[in-house]
């Protein structure tokens, strides 16, 4: 009996004090100062908010529950783009104000992606048109998704030359 109690004590001690930091982090709440780089994706819509704010974990829990329901609806409707289950992605969230409305923006990328930047510190932006990357925009005031887009279009950054503007050759640069 003494050995059984000692064995149970050791097992329970290991369980209670096991290292939980080895769990993979999937959700990153971005600070306000990272907002501009997070919403300036080069292969999906770019937003120019008036201000940014940090979302809460409670807001993310609510949004992700609603997002999963929305994705299930897209699947039933046989939509053109239906992301994989959320567990397949890491994601970054930021809140912002735009035209008097409050939004939560989510940036989703494959959890197995070999990233150049640390997602806890920097916005993850893929300009290669990788369709496994996608984003969502949730309008808090209307309590509805405003957009769910994958990385499959080229968005011209502000100040960039549009190739359609010149006929034969690009203008020479100084």
Short mmCIF file of N, CA and C in Angstrom, two decimals:
data_model
loop_
_atom_site.label_atom_id
_atom_site.label_comp_id
_atom_site.label_asym_id
_atom_site.label_seq_id
_atom_site.Cartn_x
_atom_site.Cartn_y
_atom_site.Cartn_z
N UNK A 1 0.83 -1.19 0.00
CA UNK A 1 0.00 0.00 0.00
C UNK A 1 0.87 1.25 0.00
N UNK A 2 1.97 1.18 0.78
CA UNK A 2 2.89 2.32 0.87
C UNK A 2 3.47 2.64 -0.51
N UNK A 3 3.85 1.59 -1.26
CA UNK A 3 4.43 1.78 -2.60
C UNK A 3 3.38 2.30 -3.59
N UNK A 4 2.14 1.83 -3.42
CA UNK A 4 1.07 2.29 -4.29
C UNK A 4 0.81 3.78 -4.09
N UNK A 5 0.78 4.22 -2.84
CA UNK A 5 0.57 5.65 -2.54
C UNK A 5 1.74 6.48 -3.07
N UNK A 6 2.96 5.99 -2.89
CA UNK A 6 4.13 6.71 -3.37
C UNK A 6 4.09 6.80 -4.90
N UNK A 7 3.72 5.70 -5.55
CA UNK A 7 3.63 5.70 -7.01
C UNK A 7 2.58 6.68 -7.51
N UNK A 8 1.41 6.68 -6.87
CA UNK A 8 0.36 7.63 -7.25
C UNK A 8 0.80 9.06 -7.02
N UNK A 9 1.52 9.30 -5.92
CA UNK A 9 2.02 10.65 -5.62
C UNK A 9 2.97 11.12 -6.73
N UNK A 10 3.87 10.26 -7.15
CA UNK A 10 4.84 10.62 -8.20
C UNK A 10 4.12 10.90 -9.52
N UNK A 11 3.18 10.03 -9.87
CA UNK A 11 2.44 10.22 -11.12
C UNK A 11 1.66 11.53 -11.09
N UNK A 12 0.96 11.78 -9.99
CA UNK A 12 0.17 13.01 -9.88
C UNK A 12 1.06 14.25 -9.85
N UNK A 13 2.22 14.16 -9.22
CA UNK A 13 3.15 15.30 -9.18
C UNK A 13 3.62 15.64 -10.58
N UNK A 14 3.95 14.62 -11.35
CA UNK A 14 4.39 14.87 -12.73
C UNK A 14 3.26 15.47 -13.55
N UNK A 15 2.04 15.02 -13.31
CA UNK A 15 0.90 15.54 -14.06
C UNK A 15 0.63 16.99 -13.69
N UNK A 16 0.63 17.28 -12.40
CA UNK A 16 0.30 18.63 -11.93
C UNK A 16 1.37 19.65 -12.30
N UNK A 17 2.61 19.23 -12.34
CA UNK A 17 3.70 20.17 -12.58
C UNK A 17 4.33 19.99 -13.95
N UNK A 18 3.63 19.30 -14.83
CA UNK A 18 4.20 19.09 -16.16
C UNK A 18 4.30 20.43 -16.89
N UNK A 19 5.23 20.48 -17.79
CA UNK A 19 5.49 21.71 -18.54
C UNK A 19 4.41 21.91 -19.59
N UNK A 20 3.55 22.90 -19.37
CA UNK A 20 2.49 23.18 -20.34
C UNK A 20 2.96 24.17 -21.41
N UNK A 21 4.17 24.69 -21.27
CA UNK A 21 4.66 25.65 -22.25
C UNK A 21 4.98 24.98 -23.58
N UNK A 22 5.04 23.64 -23.59
CA UNK A 22 5.34 22.94 -24.84
C UNK A 22 4.11 22.87 -25.75
N UNK A 23 2.94 23.25 -25.24
CA UNK A 23 1.75 23.28 -26.09
C UNK A 23 1.93 24.34 -27.17
N UNK A 24 1.51 23.99 -28.35
CA UNK A 24 1.67 24.91 -29.47
C UNK A 24 0.70 26.08 -29.35
N UNK A 25 1.22 27.27 -29.49
CA UNK A 25 0.38 28.46 -29.44
C UNK A 25 -0.20 28.69 -30.82
N UNK A 26 -1.51 28.88 -30.89
CA UNK A 26 -2.18 29.08 -32.16
C UNK A 26 -2.72 30.48 -32.34
N UNK A 27 -2.99 31.19 -31.24
CA UNK A 27 -3.62 32.51 -31.30
C UNK A 27 -2.68 33.57 -30.76
N UNK A 28 -2.54 34.65 -31.53
CA UNK A 28 -1.67 35.76 -31.14
C UNK A 28 -2.50 37.04 -31.13
N UNK A 29 -2.55 37.70 -30.00
CA UNK A 29 -3.23 38.99 -29.89
C UNK A 29 -2.18 40.05 -30.15
N UNK A 30 -2.35 40.78 -31.23
CA UNK A 30 -1.33 41.73 -31.64
C UNK A 30 -1.51 43.08 -30.95
N UNK A 31 -0.39 43.74 -30.62
CA UNK A 31 -0.47 45.08 -30.02
C UNK A 31 -0.86 46.11 -31.09
N UNK A 32 -1.39 47.23 -30.63
CA UNK A 32 -1.90 48.26 -31.53
C UNK A 32 -0.86 48.71 -32.56
N UNK A 33 0.40 48.85 -32.14
CA UNK A 33 1.41 49.39 -33.06
C UNK A 33 1.73 48.44 -34.21
N UNK A 34 1.31 47.18 -34.13
CA UNK A 34 1.51 46.22 -35.23
C UNK A 34 0.32 46.21 -36.20
N UNK A 35 -0.72 46.96 -35.87
CA UNK A 35 -1.93 46.99 -36.70
C UNK A 35 -1.69 47.33 -38.15
N UNK A 36 -0.98 48.44 -38.45
CA UNK A 36 -0.80 48.81 -39.86
C UNK A 36 -0.15 47.71 -40.71
N UNK A 37 0.86 47.04 -40.18
CA UNK A 37 1.51 46.00 -40.99
C UNK A 37 0.63 44.75 -41.10
N UNK A 38 -0.21 44.50 -40.09
CA UNK A 38 -1.07 43.32 -40.13
C UNK A 38 -2.18 43.45 -41.18
N UNK A 39 -2.75 44.64 -41.31
CA UNK A 39 -3.86 44.82 -42.27
C UNK A 39 -3.38 45.22 -43.66
N UNK A 40 -2.09 45.34 -43.86
CA UNK A 40 -1.55 45.69 -45.18
C UNK A 40 -1.01 44.44 -45.87
N UNK A 41 -1.90 43.53 -46.15
CA UNK A 41 -1.54 42.29 -46.84
C UNK A 41 -1.41 42.59 -48.33
N UNK A 42 -0.54 41.88 -49.01
CA UNK A 42 -0.33 42.21 -50.43
C UNK A 42 -1.10 41.32 -51.39
N UNK A 43 -1.79 40.30 -50.91
CA UNK A 43 -2.57 39.46 -51.82
C UNK A 43 -4.01 39.30 -51.36
N UNK A 44 -4.48 40.24 -50.56
CA UNK A 44 -5.90 40.35 -50.23
C UNK A 44 -6.18 41.79 -49.84
N UNK A 45 -7.41 42.13 -49.56
CA UNK A 45 -7.79 43.52 -49.32
C UNK A 45 -6.93 44.19 -48.26
N UNK A 46 -6.63 45.46 -48.51
CA UNK A 46 -5.84 46.27 -47.58
C UNK A 46 -6.78 47.29 -46.96
N UNK A 47 -6.65 47.48 -45.65
CA UNK A 47 -7.51 48.43 -44.94
C UNK A 47 -6.67 49.57 -44.39
N UNK A 48 -7.27 50.75 -44.30
CA UNK A 48 -6.59 51.92 -43.75
C UNK A 48 -7.41 52.49 -42.60
N UNK A 49 -7.37 51.83 -41.43
CA UNK A 49 -8.17 52.25 -40.28
C UNK A 49 -7.72 53.58 -39.69
N UNK A 50 -8.65 54.21 -38.98
CA UNK A 50 -8.33 55.45 -38.25
C UNK A 50 -7.52 55.15 -36.99
N UNK A 51 -7.83 54.03 -36.34
CA UNK A 51 -7.11 53.66 -35.11
C UNK A 51 -7.19 52.15 -34.90
N UNK A 52 -6.26 51.66 -34.08
CA UNK A 52 -6.19 50.24 -33.75
C UNK A 52 -6.38 50.05 -32.26
N UNK A 53 -6.82 48.87 -31.85
CA UNK A 53 -6.94 48.52 -30.45
C UNK A 53 -6.69 47.03 -30.28
N UNK A 54 -6.31 46.68 -29.08
CA UNK A 54 -5.98 45.29 -28.76
C UNK A 54 -7.27 44.54 -28.40
N UNK A 55 -7.50 43.41 -29.06
CA UNK A 55 -8.68 42.60 -28.77
C UNK A 55 -8.45 41.79 -27.50
N UNK A 56 -9.51 41.29 -26.92
CA UNK A 56 -9.39 40.47 -25.70
C UNK A 56 -9.55 39.00 -26.06
N UNK A 57 -9.09 38.12 -25.19
CA UNK A 57 -9.27 36.69 -25.41
C UNK A 57 -10.74 36.32 -25.45
N UNK A 58 -11.55 37.01 -24.65
CA UNK A 58 -12.99 36.74 -24.64
C UNK A 58 -13.60 37.07 -26.01
N UNK A 59 -13.18 38.18 -26.60
CA UNK A 59 -13.69 38.54 -27.93
C UNK A 59 -13.29 37.48 -28.95
N UNK A 60 -12.06 37.01 -28.87
CA UNK A 60 -11.58 36.00 -29.81
C UNK A 60 -12.38 34.71 -29.66
N UNK A 61 -12.65 34.30 -28.43
CA UNK A 61 -13.44 33.09 -28.20
C UNK A 61 -14.80 33.20 -28.87
N UNK A 62 -15.45 34.34 -28.71
CA UNK A 62 -16.77 34.56 -29.32
C UNK A 62 -16.67 34.58 -30.84
N UNK A 63 -15.69 35.31 -31.37
CA UNK A 63 -15.51 35.43 -32.82
C UNK A 63 -15.21 34.06 -33.44
N UNK A 64 -14.34 33.28 -32.80
CA UNK A 64 -13.97 31.99 -33.38
C UNK A 64 -15.14 31.01 -33.37
N UNK A 65 -15.98 31.08 -32.35
CA UNK A 65 -17.18 30.23 -32.33
C UNK A 65 -18.10 30.63 -33.49
N UNK A 66 -18.29 31.93 -33.65
CA UNK A 66 -19.13 32.43 -34.75
C UNK A 66 -18.48 32.13 -36.10
N UNK A 67 -17.15 32.23 -36.17
CA UNK A 67 -16.43 31.95 -37.42
C UNK A 67 -16.60 30.49 -37.81
N UNK A 68 -16.50 29.58 -36.85
CA UNK A 68 -16.67 28.16 -37.18
C UNK A 68 -18.07 27.90 -37.73
N UNK A 69 -19.08 28.54 -37.14
CA UNK A 69 -20.45 28.41 -37.65
C UNK A 69 -20.55 28.97 -39.08
N UNK A 70 -19.89 30.11 -39.30
CA UNK A 70 -19.91 30.74 -40.62
C UNK A 70 -19.22 29.84 -41.66
N UNK A 71 -18.10 29.23 -41.28
CA UNK A 71 -17.39 28.34 -42.20
C UNK A 71 -18.23 27.10 -42.52
N UNK A 72 -18.96 26.61 -41.52
CA UNK A 72 -19.86 25.47 -41.76
C UNK A 72 -20.95 25.85 -42.77
N UNK A 73 -21.46 27.09 -42.66
CA UNK A 73 -22.47 27.57 -43.62
C UNK A 73 -21.87 27.66 -45.03
N UNK A 74 -20.63 28.17 -45.12
CA UNK A 74 -19.97 28.26 -46.43
C UNK A 74 -19.82 26.88 -47.05
N UNK A 75 -19.51 25.89 -46.22
CA UNK A 75 -19.36 24.53 -46.72
C UNK A 75 -20.70 24.01 -47.25
N UNK A 76 -21.78 24.26 -46.53
CA UNK A 76 -23.11 23.83 -46.98
C UNK A 76 -23.51 24.53 -48.28
N UNK A 77 -23.08 25.78 -48.42
CA UNK A 77 -23.41 26.56 -49.63
C UNK A 77 -22.46 26.25 -50.78
N UNK A 78 -21.48 25.39 -50.51
CA UNK A 78 -20.47 25.03 -51.52
C UNK A 78 -19.78 26.29 -52.07
N UNK A 79 -19.37 27.15 -51.16
CA UNK A 79 -18.70 28.40 -51.52
C UNK A 79 -17.38 28.11 -52.24
N UNK A 80 -16.93 29.09 -52.99
CA UNK A 80 -15.68 28.94 -53.75
C UNK A 80 -14.48 28.73 -52.83
N UNK A 81 -14.48 29.43 -51.70
CA UNK A 81 -13.36 29.30 -50.76
C UNK A 81 -13.88 28.89 -49.39
N UNK A 82 -13.42 27.74 -48.93
CA UNK A 82 -13.76 27.25 -47.60
C UNK A 82 -12.45 26.85 -46.92
N UNK A 83 -12.03 27.60 -45.90
CA UNK A 83 -10.79 27.25 -45.21
C UNK A 83 -10.88 25.89 -44.52
N UNK A 84 -9.72 25.32 -44.26
CA UNK A 84 -9.64 24.09 -43.48
C UNK A 84 -10.14 24.38 -42.06
N UNK A 85 -10.35 23.37 -41.22
CA UNK A 85 -10.75 23.62 -39.83
C UNK A 85 -9.75 24.55 -39.13
N UNK A 86 -10.25 25.39 -38.23
CA UNK A 86 -9.42 26.40 -37.57
C UNK A 86 -8.20 25.82 -36.88
N UNK A 87 -8.28 24.60 -36.40
CA UNK A 87 -7.16 23.97 -35.69
C UNK A 87 -5.93 23.83 -36.60
N UNK A 88 -6.13 23.93 -37.92
CA UNK A 88 -5.02 23.82 -38.88
C UNK A 88 -4.22 25.11 -39.02
N UNK A 89 -4.69 26.18 -38.36
CA UNK A 89 -4.08 27.50 -38.56
C UNK A 89 -3.61 28.14 -37.26
N UNK A 90 -2.56 28.93 -37.42
CA UNK A 90 -2.21 29.91 -36.40
C UNK A 90 -2.87 31.20 -36.86
N UNK A 91 -3.17 32.09 -35.91
CA UNK A 91 -3.83 33.33 -36.31
C UNK A 91 -3.44 34.49 -35.43
N UNK A 92 -3.50 35.66 -36.05
CA UNK A 92 -3.19 36.93 -35.38
C UNK A 92 -4.44 37.80 -35.43
N UNK A 93 -4.72 38.47 -34.31
CA UNK A 93 -5.92 39.32 -34.25
C UNK A 93 -5.57 40.74 -33.84
N UNK A 94 -6.30 41.69 -34.42
CA UNK A 94 -6.19 43.11 -34.06
C UNK A 94 -7.59 43.72 -34.22
N UNK A 95 -7.88 44.74 -33.44
CA UNK A 95 -9.13 45.47 -33.60
C UNK A 95 -8.84 46.82 -34.22
N UNK A 96 -9.81 47.36 -34.95
CA UNK A 96 -9.62 48.70 -35.50
C UNK A 96 -10.95 49.40 -35.76
N UNK A 97 -10.84 50.71 -35.92
CA UNK A 97 -11.97 51.57 -36.25
C UNK A 97 -11.80 52.04 -37.69
N UNK A 98 -12.89 51.95 -38.46
CA UNK A 98 -12.85 52.37 -39.86
C UNK A 98 -14.22 52.92 -40.23
N UNK A 99 -14.26 54.17 -40.68
CA UNK A 99 -15.51 54.82 -41.10
C UNK A 99 -16.59 54.74 -40.03
N UNK A 100 -16.20 54.95 -38.78
CA UNK A 100 -17.16 54.96 -37.68
C UNK A 100 -17.63 53.59 -37.22
N UNK A 101 -17.04 52.53 -37.75
CA UNK A 101 -17.42 51.16 -37.39
C UNK A 101 -16.24 50.47 -36.69
N UNK A 102 -16.55 49.52 -35.81
CA UNK A 102 -15.52 48.75 -35.10
C UNK A 102 -15.40 47.36 -35.73
N UNK A 103 -14.15 46.95 -35.96
CA UNK A 103 -13.88 45.67 -36.61
C UNK A 103 -12.84 44.87 -35.83
N UNK A 104 -12.90 43.55 -36.01
CA UNK A 104 -11.82 42.67 -35.58
C UNK A 104 -11.30 42.01 -36.84
N UNK A 105 -9.98 42.08 -37.02
CA UNK A 105 -9.33 41.52 -38.19
C UNK A 105 -8.54 40.28 -37.76
N UNK A 106 -8.68 39.21 -38.51
CA UNK A 106 -7.93 37.98 -38.23
C UNK A 106 -7.07 37.61 -39.42
N UNK A 107 -5.82 37.27 -39.15
CA UNK A 107 -4.86 36.86 -40.16
C UNK A 107 -4.53 35.39 -39.88
N UNK A 108 -4.82 34.50 -40.84
CA UNK A 108 -4.67 33.06 -40.64
C UNK A 108 -3.58 32.51 -41.55
N UNK A 109 -2.74 31.63 -40.99
CA UNK A 109 -1.66 31.02 -41.76
C UNK A 109 -1.45 29.60 -41.26
N UNK A 110 -0.97 28.69 -42.12
CA UNK A 110 -0.83 27.28 -41.74
C UNK A 110 0.07 27.12 -40.52
N UNK A 111 -0.34 26.28 -39.59
CA UNK A 111 0.47 26.13 -38.38
C UNK A 111 1.80 25.45 -38.66
N UNK A 112 1.91 24.73 -39.77
CA UNK A 112 3.18 24.08 -40.10
C UNK A 112 4.07 24.96 -40.99
N UNK A 113 3.63 26.17 -41.30
CA UNK A 113 4.39 27.06 -42.20
C UNK A 113 5.75 27.40 -41.60
N UNK A 114 6.75 27.42 -42.46
CA UNK A 114 8.10 27.81 -42.06
C UNK A 114 8.18 29.33 -42.18
N UNK A 115 8.02 30.02 -41.06
CA UNK A 115 7.91 31.48 -41.07
C UNK A 115 9.26 32.16 -40.93
N UNK A 116 9.40 33.28 -41.62
CA UNK A 116 10.61 34.09 -41.51
C UNK A 116 10.58 34.97 -40.27
N UNK A 117 9.36 35.31 -39.81
CA UNK A 117 9.21 36.20 -38.65
C UNK A 117 8.50 35.48 -37.51
N UNK A 118 8.74 35.95 -36.31
CA UNK A 118 8.10 35.43 -35.11
C UNK A 118 6.69 36.01 -35.02
N UNK A 119 5.64 35.18 -35.08
CA UNK A 119 4.27 35.70 -35.08
C UNK A 119 3.85 36.34 -33.76
N UNK A 120 4.64 36.18 -32.71
CA UNK A 120 4.32 36.87 -31.46
C UNK A 120 4.77 38.32 -31.52
N UNK A 121 5.70 38.62 -32.44
CA UNK A 121 6.28 39.96 -32.50
C UNK A 121 6.00 40.72 -33.78
N UNK A 122 5.72 39.99 -34.88
CA UNK A 122 5.56 40.64 -36.17
C UNK A 122 4.33 40.10 -36.89
N UNK A 123 3.76 40.93 -37.74
CA UNK A 123 2.65 40.49 -38.59
C UNK A 123 3.18 39.50 -39.62
N UNK A 124 2.42 38.47 -39.87
CA UNK A 124 2.79 37.50 -40.90
C UNK A 124 2.10 37.92 -42.20
N UNK A 125 2.92 38.23 -43.19
CA UNK A 125 2.43 38.68 -44.49
C UNK A 125 3.06 37.79 -45.55
N UNK A 126 2.24 37.18 -46.38
CA UNK A 126 2.75 36.35 -47.46
C UNK A 126 2.37 37.00 -48.78
N UNK A 127 3.37 37.38 -49.56
CA UNK A 127 3.13 38.05 -50.85
C UNK A 127 3.27 37.08 -52.01
N UNK A 128 3.32 35.81 -51.73
CA UNK A 128 3.53 34.82 -52.79
C UNK A 128 2.22 34.24 -53.32
N UNK A 129 1.10 34.74 -52.85
CA UNK A 129 -0.18 34.22 -53.33
C UNK A 129 -0.49 32.84 -52.80
N UNK A 130 0.12 32.46 -51.68
CA UNK A 130 -0.12 31.15 -51.08
C UNK A 130 -1.57 31.09 -50.57
N UNK A 131 -2.38 30.26 -51.19
CA UNK A 131 -3.81 30.22 -50.89
C UNK A 131 -4.12 29.57 -49.54
N UNK A 132 -3.11 29.06 -48.86
CA UNK A 132 -3.33 28.52 -47.51
C UNK A 132 -3.40 29.64 -46.48
N UNK A 133 -3.01 30.85 -46.88
CA UNK A 133 -3.08 32.03 -46.01
C UNK A 133 -4.39 32.75 -46.32
N UNK A 134 -5.05 33.24 -45.28
CA UNK A 134 -6.32 33.94 -45.50
C UNK A 134 -6.60 34.88 -44.34
N UNK A 135 -7.60 35.71 -44.53
CA UNK A 135 -7.95 36.67 -43.50
C UNK A 135 -9.45 36.82 -43.39
N UNK A 136 -9.87 37.34 -42.25
CA UNK A 136 -11.29 37.61 -42.06
C UNK A 136 -11.45 38.97 -41.39
N UNK A 137 -12.57 39.60 -41.70
CA UNK A 137 -12.91 40.89 -41.13
C UNK A 137 -14.30 40.76 -40.53
N UNK A 138 -14.40 41.05 -39.23
CA UNK A 138 -15.67 40.94 -38.52
C UNK A 138 -16.12 42.32 -38.07
N UNK A 139 -17.33 42.72 -38.48
CA UNK A 139 -17.89 44.00 -38.10
C UNK A 139 -18.61 43.82 -36.77
N UNK A 140 -18.07 44.43 -35.72
CA UNK A 140 -18.64 44.29 -34.38
C UNK A 140 -20.01 44.95 -34.30
N UNK A 141 -20.15 46.13 -34.91
CA UNK A 141 -21.40 46.88 -34.83
C UNK A 141 -22.56 46.12 -35.49
N UNK A 142 -22.28 45.43 -36.58
CA UNK A 142 -23.32 44.66 -37.27
C UNK A 142 -23.34 43.20 -36.83
N UNK A 143 -22.35 42.80 -36.04
CA UNK A 143 -22.18 41.43 -35.55
C UNK A 143 -22.25 40.44 -36.71
N UNK A 144 -21.41 40.73 -37.73
CA UNK A 144 -21.40 39.90 -38.94
C UNK A 144 -20.03 39.97 -39.60
N UNK A 145 -19.71 38.94 -40.37
CA UNK A 145 -18.46 38.93 -41.11
C UNK A 145 -18.59 39.84 -42.32
N UNK A 146 -17.64 40.74 -42.48
CA UNK A 146 -17.61 41.64 -43.62
C UNK A 146 -16.82 41.02 -44.77
N UNK A 147 -15.85 40.16 -44.45
CA UNK A 147 -15.03 39.54 -45.50
C UNK A 147 -14.31 38.31 -44.97
N UNK A 148 -14.18 37.33 -45.83
CA UNK A 148 -13.29 36.18 -45.62
C UNK A 148 -12.59 36.00 -46.95
N UNK A 149 -11.28 36.23 -46.96
CA UNK A 149 -10.53 36.22 -48.23
C UNK A 149 -9.26 35.40 -48.10
N UNK A 150 -8.97 34.64 -49.14
CA UNK A 150 -7.69 33.95 -49.18
C UNK A 150 -6.70 34.78 -49.99
N UNK A 151 -5.45 34.43 -49.88
CA UNK A 151 -4.40 35.14 -50.61
C UNK A 151 -4.39 34.67 -52.06
N UNK A 152 -5.19 35.32 -52.88
CA UNK A 152 -5.20 34.90 -54.28
C UNK A 152 -5.35 36.04 -55.27
N UNK A 153 -5.09 37.25 -54.80
CA UNK A 153 -5.13 38.37 -55.73
C UNK A 153 -3.99 39.32 -55.40
N UNK A 154 -3.58 40.08 -56.38
CA UNK A 154 -2.52 41.05 -56.15
C UNK A 154 -3.15 42.39 -55.83
N UNK A 155 -2.78 42.93 -54.70
CA UNK A 155 -3.27 44.25 -54.29
C UNK A 155 -2.11 45.22 -54.45
N UNK A 156 -2.33 46.27 -55.22
CA UNK A 156 -1.28 47.25 -55.48
C UNK A 156 -1.06 48.09 -54.22
N UNK A 157 0.14 48.04 -53.64
CA UNK A 157 0.42 48.87 -52.47
C UNK A 157 0.37 50.35 -52.81
N UNK A 158 0.04 51.22 -51.84
CA UNK A 158 0.01 52.66 -52.10
C UNK A 158 1.35 53.14 -52.65
N UNK A 159 1.29 53.93 -53.71
CA UNK A 159 2.51 54.48 -54.29
C UNK A 159 3.18 53.59 -55.31
N UNK A 160 2.72 52.36 -55.47
CA UNK A 160 3.35 51.45 -56.43
C UNK A 160 2.82 51.72 -57.83
N UNK A 161 3.64 51.42 -58.83
CA UNK A 161 3.22 51.57 -60.22
C UNK A 161 2.31 50.41 -60.59
N UNK A 162 1.24 50.70 -61.29
CA UNK A 162 0.34 49.66 -61.76
C UNK A 162 0.78 49.28 -63.17
N UNK A 163 1.13 48.01 -63.41
CA UNK A 163 1.61 47.59 -64.73
C UNK A 163 0.61 47.87 -65.85
N UNK A 164 -0.68 47.95 -65.54
CA UNK A 164 -1.68 48.23 -66.58
C UNK A 164 -1.64 49.68 -67.05
N UNK A 165 -0.93 50.56 -66.32
CA UNK A 165 -0.90 51.97 -66.67
C UNK A 165 0.06 52.28 -67.82
N UNK A 166 0.97 51.37 -68.14
CA UNK A 166 1.87 51.63 -69.27
C UNK A 166 1.71 50.53 -70.31
N UNK A 167 1.85 50.93 -71.56
CA UNK A 167 1.53 50.03 -72.67
C UNK A 167 2.66 49.06 -72.98
N UNK A 168 3.85 49.57 -73.26
CA UNK A 168 4.90 48.66 -73.72
C UNK A 168 5.98 48.41 -72.68
N UNK A 169 6.45 49.44 -72.04
CA UNK A 169 7.54 49.26 -71.08
C UNK A 169 7.32 50.17 -69.89
N UNK A 170 7.78 49.75 -68.73
CA UNK A 170 7.62 50.61 -67.55
C UNK A 170 8.45 51.88 -67.69
N UNK A 171 8.00 52.96 -67.05
CA UNK A 171 8.78 54.19 -67.12
C UNK A 171 10.13 54.01 -66.43
N UNK A 172 11.10 54.77 -66.89
CA UNK A 172 12.42 54.69 -66.26
C UNK A 172 12.40 55.39 -64.92
N UNK A 173 13.12 54.81 -63.99
CA UNK A 173 13.21 55.39 -62.65
C UNK A 173 14.54 56.09 -62.50
N UNK A 174 14.54 57.13 -61.67
CA UNK A 174 15.78 57.88 -61.42
C UNK A 174 16.69 57.12 -60.49
#
